[in-house]
């Protein structure tokens, strides 16, 4: 039986007291977004662009709350300049990112950003954890939460496309 | 006759008590510092376009306190989507004030979109802000939004395009973050959370 990694992530967020979840939707995050929306202890904040998530993280931390961001790899390209604030201020940052442009990608326009996601993050000072199997996702998220909130780290967990397993527009639409 | 930006910001921050303040990079960061630096101010030096979102995060985390974002028209224009995001969340304790000189003041006074008639208060209204006004003379109505009226509130205050002496707050981001958290949260700001 496959591990239920979205539910496992949600349990980790709860255990760490994450109260705000900012997201730009992705098919791969559909279930986790729904779990966060249904959780009365969490405020799910839909964003128009991933950049807004960095402002949200910063403001909520200044006010004493922990935030996690959900996005897909293409959105990482929208973050570059604002990650400078995370570095300068050492804001705790956890981003859980579903990958596009990898194994099974059906849209070639997703490939360039998918191929450079990890490098872009690392260039801007964000530590990258690659979750390549469903069974490893929760452990990576746990480690990222701990380093972010206990050591003011900036962390990204990249969930491989094969973990999500969407291979066509039709499958994505049907989800 | 348009207003002087420092007069407007001084008036908005007069007797501010426990008001939490975020300033957009550039002129509004200098303006809030000229009015008197405070640990309860978070003046930004970068992350252009994010001032309103920082205010939203703060307002969600501190629902019992009032939060004011003071930013420029250029900074606001870079983050227009954040007005839609705030409109969805409807924080009653958040007010965004744009000090609108219709210019990119730090880069040579080039005209911004508002100089061509783009209506930021109209955008805020369309994004479901509870109150959105454009002020050209009366700052008292803006003070009312900041300190009393349930929000989310928005005000564009039209000001002169004057170049003023820089009044700089600290630029160390860790210092600005830490002093703010200590002022809001007390000693618990520095304590590690319980280990899950």
JSON list of C-alpha atoms in Angstrom, two decimals, chain B residues 30 52 90 106 116 131 144 168 194:
[
{"chain": "B", "resi": 30, "resn": "UNK", "atom": "CA", "xyz": [12.05, 56.99, 5.07]},
{"chain": "B", "resi": 52, "resn": "UNK", "atom": "CA", "xyz": [0.67, 44.63, 1.69]},
{"chain": "B", "resi": 90, "resn": "UNK", "atom": "CA", "xyz": [-11.08, 39.99, 4.77]},
{"chain": "B", "resi": 106, "resn": "UNK", "atom": "CA", "xyz": [13.90, 56.63, -5.92]},
{"chain": "B", "resi": 116, "resn": "UNK", "atom": "CA", "xyz": [-2.05, 58.22, -16.17]},
{"chain": "B", "resi": 131, "resn": "UNK", "atom": "CA", "xyz": [-13.72, 50.79, 2.55]},
{"chain": "B", "resi": 144, "resn": "UNK", "atom": "CA", "xyz": [-10.40, 56.86, 11.07]},
{"chain": "B", "resi": 168, "resn": "UNK", "atom": "CA", "xyz": [17.08, 55.95, 7.36]},
{"chain": "B", "resi": 194, "resn": "UNK", "atom": "CA", "xyz": [8.25, 22.63, 21.97]}
]
